[in-house]
């Protein structure tokens, strides 16, 4: 049928029950090893300690050759008998137990669900094991790195965030989803998009246009940009979550689609690009499956105010914080020796203002889809 | 003795009330009953005075602490100690301690009564003047040992006075002084000031300008004292309160010079310390150098101020030690609470994952938690001593009132969690609903359990620091009325609510 016009077709893998079972038992073994060691230490009268690889900037290594961020070897010790870490220690143990339960039951749970499952009153006190989900989420990330297991291996997922439309058909848990027929809402990107859940079936698109947020995405979708330019249109609701980044990475690596980003001209937009391209500090351990070193930054560029002849009204003054952030970003090792990016950040700082993608609407409602992006694409005027 | 005085009766600072209050502090051997003017208007005054035999007998029998009481308009300052202060010994003046006018007057008196030689006059009317020294003085003014005192010319007296000053003499004897004494000071402060910590010190006697003197200081801290104000200073000269001209007094300057910050107190730059503190200074001397005839403030001699400062520093060190220890215990207590709170959860989680016995893990971790915070258990020593404490030497002259120490915070006792209930996945809810059968603490357990303040009990406090060493016994030996306030070891134990051994029906368990 459509096979003729299909340019790229990924292997349609059926969920391999055997493989998942093996993966789950491996994860369980890791949890058991961690818990056994602590139990043994406790019984032997030694202080129980969890070793958690550090997710900090100092423990993040810039792999220049691969163009991604990687996590270093440094690990922080989390002892029980320390006022600062006692509660976190307890929370880590609780979550380890929760995850074991999840795997046993062959169920997955949201981050919030895990939080509720482990949340209860500490026996004999009025204190809660977890007060807010903000306490719970980092503990799960800690467990991911401590166990060396990914979130989906822990049977935990985050809320859906981000959308996709375009010339592609995917299979999500066996259901075929035609992203050309998603109406105005688009296909909501799940947090786990691994090949055993989502397979790419049919794709005619030539590239992926990733925009920063839903409002801009709506403009492109309403103007059927993906149709006229044969592409896939995604957004990540600001800082793209793991699901969105992983999907982009898979589209890039499995289907060889270039990823082109349209983000705001401000430090936040630059940082989003940096995360998509190199990976983030807190998830450096997952960079190899999240980072897209070939991602391109199409705009908004500092020069656009002049080049597009924008109105003064679109200027938003840079705050002191913005300037500080911009200088930090300029000093990142992957931008530090990149002439284009140094010029770009310098240009923004010399402008003294930032611009959102929506600012292009001052020219015309569909200026961004009719003129701006097509022109730049044609001229290959982007930063890498 | 009875004196009739006409005046306006006022209360407050500088009043009769304050004078009596302070007098009672510096004279703990005295029992003072104050009948204010409002009561005197009534006719049967004598009956109201409880100074009669019946009342006195009752006082000596009663076990009530020696605290100032006010009943029926009468203020009674009870005895703090039951022995009189030693009588002072009379000494002759020291040559360096007199003034020219006094020397002339002494010579005149001598002429009238003795009609002796200058040589004899010097030896009998002064201390520390030996025959050799007297002969030296005589030759210095150009007279022989047989020259009569009446023959000395005024210019020779001046010469003699000058020689007194330049000659090296041994300092005057100091056994003429009668300090209040550390124990008495503590007793006086204890009944006059409601606080949690008392310290006192008596300096060795010293000499200024040939006059022996001795400085004593005491401090009271905490309890009901207001915490956000400058310390209250109470000053005494020979047991008499000094109520006025505080800032002109040498003692005031000494307090300002004392480095209170070193003793965990606040002290704004060059000022009085701020906090719940009363500072008491007493100067005992054969001659207190007042700044004026009204005898309101002690003149500022370097020797005196230095002694005052040293006495205050001694008290301050004790206070600092106490405060630091209290803070440390409090911290350690909190620490262990935190750990103990979480250990049950950890044991349960580990059990759910590994299948290891939760109770064994719990007990192993609990033992670790306790040994790591052993300081908090110091208070539990049987005899009230903190064993192997390097600061033990600093115990002299300190009283700590246990039930005046403010409780740290209210918290519920942590009970050993129930590991008998199923801990399998999804069973958490049911675990909570099941009435917990508390693991019965052993006797040892109960003793070393963290002391928790019951919700309803405002005091006594957790982590109260014990009365150190033998002071509990020493201070009230002669005052049976003191025992409850000073909390010797025997009265301490029941004052702490311990974990009930049988707490199955404790509502907090559900």
Coordinates of C-alpha atoms in Angstrom, one line a residue, chain B residues 309-481:
Chain B
X309 CA 36.4 41.4 86.3
X310 CA 38.2 38.3 87.3
X311 CA 35.4 37.2 89.6
X312 CA 32.8 37.9 86.8
X313 CA 34.9 35.9 84.3
X314 CA 35.0 33.0 86.7
X315 CA 31.2 33.0 86.9
X316 CA 30.9 33.7 83.2
X317 CA 33.1 30.6 82.4
X318 CA 30.8 28.4 84.4
X319 CA 27.8 29.9 82.6
X320 CA 29.4 29.4 79.2
X321 CA 30.2 25.8 80.0
X322 CA 26.7 25.2 81.1
X323 CA 25.1 26.9 78.1
X324 CA 27.3 25.1 75.6
X325 CA 26.6 21.8 77.3
X326 CA 22.9 22.5 77.3
X327 CA 23.0 23.4 73.6
X328 CA 25.0 20.4 72.7
X329 CA 22.7 18.1 74.6
X330 CA 19.7 19.7 73.0
X331 CA 21.3 19.2 69.5
X332 CA 22.2 15.7 70.2
X333 CA 18.8 15.0 71.5
X334 CA 17.2 16.4 68.3
X335 CA 19.7 14.4 66.3
X336 CA 18.8 11.2 67.8
X337 CA 15.1 11.9 67.5
X338 CA 15.6 12.4 63.8
X339 CA 17.4 9.2 63.3
X340 CA 15.1 7.2 65.5
X341 CA 12.1 8.6 63.7
X342 CA 13.4 7.1 60.4
X343 CA 14.9 3.9 61.5
X344 CA 11.6 2.1 61.7
X345 CA 10.7 3.1 58.2
X346 CA 14.1 2.0 56.9
X347 CA 13.9 -1.3 58.6
X348 CA 10.5 -1.9 57.1
X349 CA 11.6 -1.0 53.6
X350 CA 14.7 -3.1 53.8
X351 CA 12.6 -6.0 55.1
X352 CA 10.2 -5.6 52.2
X353 CA 13.0 -5.7 49.7
X354 CA 15.4 -8.2 51.1
X355 CA 13.4 -10.3 53.5
X356 CA 15.9 -9.6 56.3
X357 CA 14.3 -9.5 59.7
X358 CA 13.0 -6.0 60.2
X359 CA 13.2 -6.1 64.0
X360 CA 16.9 -7.1 63.9
X361 CA 17.7 -4.3 61.5
X362 CA 15.7 -1.9 63.6
X363 CA 17.6 -2.8 66.7
X364 CA 21.0 -2.8 65.1
X365 CA 20.3 0.7 63.7
X366 CA 18.9 1.9 66.9
X367 CA 22.0 0.8 68.8
X368 CA 24.1 2.7 66.3
X369 CA 21.9 5.8 66.6
X370 CA 22.2 5.7 70.4
X371 CA 26.0 5.2 70.5
X372 CA 26.4 8.0 68.0
X373 CA 24.5 10.4 70.2
X374 CA 25.6 9.2 73.5
X375 CA 25.9 12.7 74.9
X376 CA 22.2 13.0 75.1
X377 CA 22.2 10.2 77.6
X378 CA 24.6 11.8 80.0
X379 CA 21.8 13.2 82.0
X380 CA 20.6 9.7 82.8
X381 CA 23.6 8.8 85.0
X382 CA 22.4 7.5 88.2
X383 CA 24.3 9.8 90.6
X384 CA 23.7 12.9 88.6
X385 CA 27.2 13.1 87.4
X386 CA 28.2 13.4 83.8
X387 CA 30.7 10.6 83.6
X388 CA 34.1 11.3 82.1
X389 CA 33.4 14.9 81.4
X390 CA 36.5 16.9 80.9
X391 CA 34.8 20.0 82.2
X392 CA 34.1 18.4 85.5
X393 CA 36.5 20.6 87.4
X394 CA 34.4 23.6 86.8
X395 CA 31.5 22.4 88.9
X396 CA 32.3 24.4 92.1
X397 CA 29.9 27.2 92.9
X398 CA 27.1 26.2 90.5
X399 CA 23.5 25.4 91.1
X400 CA 21.2 24.3 88.4
X401 CA 17.5 24.3 89.0
X402 CA 16.1 21.5 86.8
X403 CA 12.4 22.4 86.7
X404 CA 13.2 26.0 85.8
X405 CA 14.7 25.0 82.5
X406 CA 12.3 25.6 79.6
X407 CA 11.3 22.5 77.7
X408 CA 12.9 22.2 74.3
X409 CA 9.9 21.3 72.3
X410 CA 6.9 19.2 72.4
X411 CA 7.2 16.0 70.6
X412 CA 5.6 12.6 70.9
X413 CA 7.6 9.6 72.0
X414 CA 8.8 7.5 69.2
X415 CA 7.7 4.0 69.7
X416 CA 9.3 1.0 68.2
X417 CA 7.3 0.2 65.1
X418 CA 5.4 -3.0 64.9
X419 CA 7.2 -5.5 62.7
X420 CA 4.8 -8.3 63.3
X421 CA 2.2 -6.9 61.0
X422 CA 2.5 -7.9 57.4
X423 CA 4.8 -5.6 55.4
X424 CA 4.1 -7.0 52.0
X425 CA 3.3 -4.7 49.2
X426 CA 0.1 -2.9 49.5
X427 CA -0.2 -3.8 53.1
X428 CA 0.8 -0.4 54.3
X429 CA -2.7 0.8 54.8
X430 CA -3.7 -2.2 56.7
X431 CA -0.6 -1.9 58.8
X432 CA -1.6 1.5 59.9
X433 CA -5.1 0.5 60.7
X434 CA -4.0 -2.4 62.8
X435 CA -3.6 -1.5 66.4
X436 CA 0.1 -1.6 67.0
X437 CA 1.4 -3.9 69.6
X438 CA 4.2 -1.9 70.9
X439 CA 7.5 -3.7 71.3
X440 CA 7.8 -3.7 75.0
X441 CA 10.9 -1.8 76.0
X442 CA 13.1 -3.5 78.5
X443 CA 14.1 -1.8 81.7
X444 CA 17.3 -0.7 80.1
X445 CA 15.4 0.5 77.1
X446 CA 13.2 2.7 79.1
X447 CA 16.0 4.3 80.9
X448 CA 18.0 5.3 77.9
X449 CA 14.9 6.2 75.9
X450 CA 14.8 9.7 74.7
X451 CA 13.1 11.9 77.2
X452 CA 10.1 13.3 75.7
X453 CA 7.9 15.9 77.1
X454 CA 4.3 14.9 77.4
X455 CA 1.9 17.1 75.6
X456 CA 0.3 18.2 78.8
X457 CA 3.4 18.7 80.9
X458 CA 5.0 22.0 80.5
X459 CA 7.9 20.9 82.7
X460 CA 10.1 19.4 83.7
X461 CA 12.3 19.6 80.7
X462 CA 14.0 17.2 78.6
X463 CA 17.7 17.3 78.6
X464 CA 17.8 19.1 81.8
X465 CA 21.3 19.3 83.0
X466 CA 21.9 17.8 86.4
X467 CA 23.0 19.6 89.4
X468 CA 26.6 18.9 89.3
X469 CA 28.7 17.1 91.8
X470 CA 28.1 17.4 95.4
X471 CA 26.6 20.9 95.2
X472 CA 23.1 19.5 95.3
X473 CA 24.0 18.0 98.6
X474 CA 26.3 20.7 99.7
X475 CA 24.2 23.8 99.2
X476 CA 21.2 22.6 101.0
X477 CA 22.8 20.7 103.8
X478 CA 21.9 23.1 106.4
X479 CA 18.7 24.1 104.6
X480 CA 16.4 21.2 104.3
X481 CA 13.9 23.5 102.7

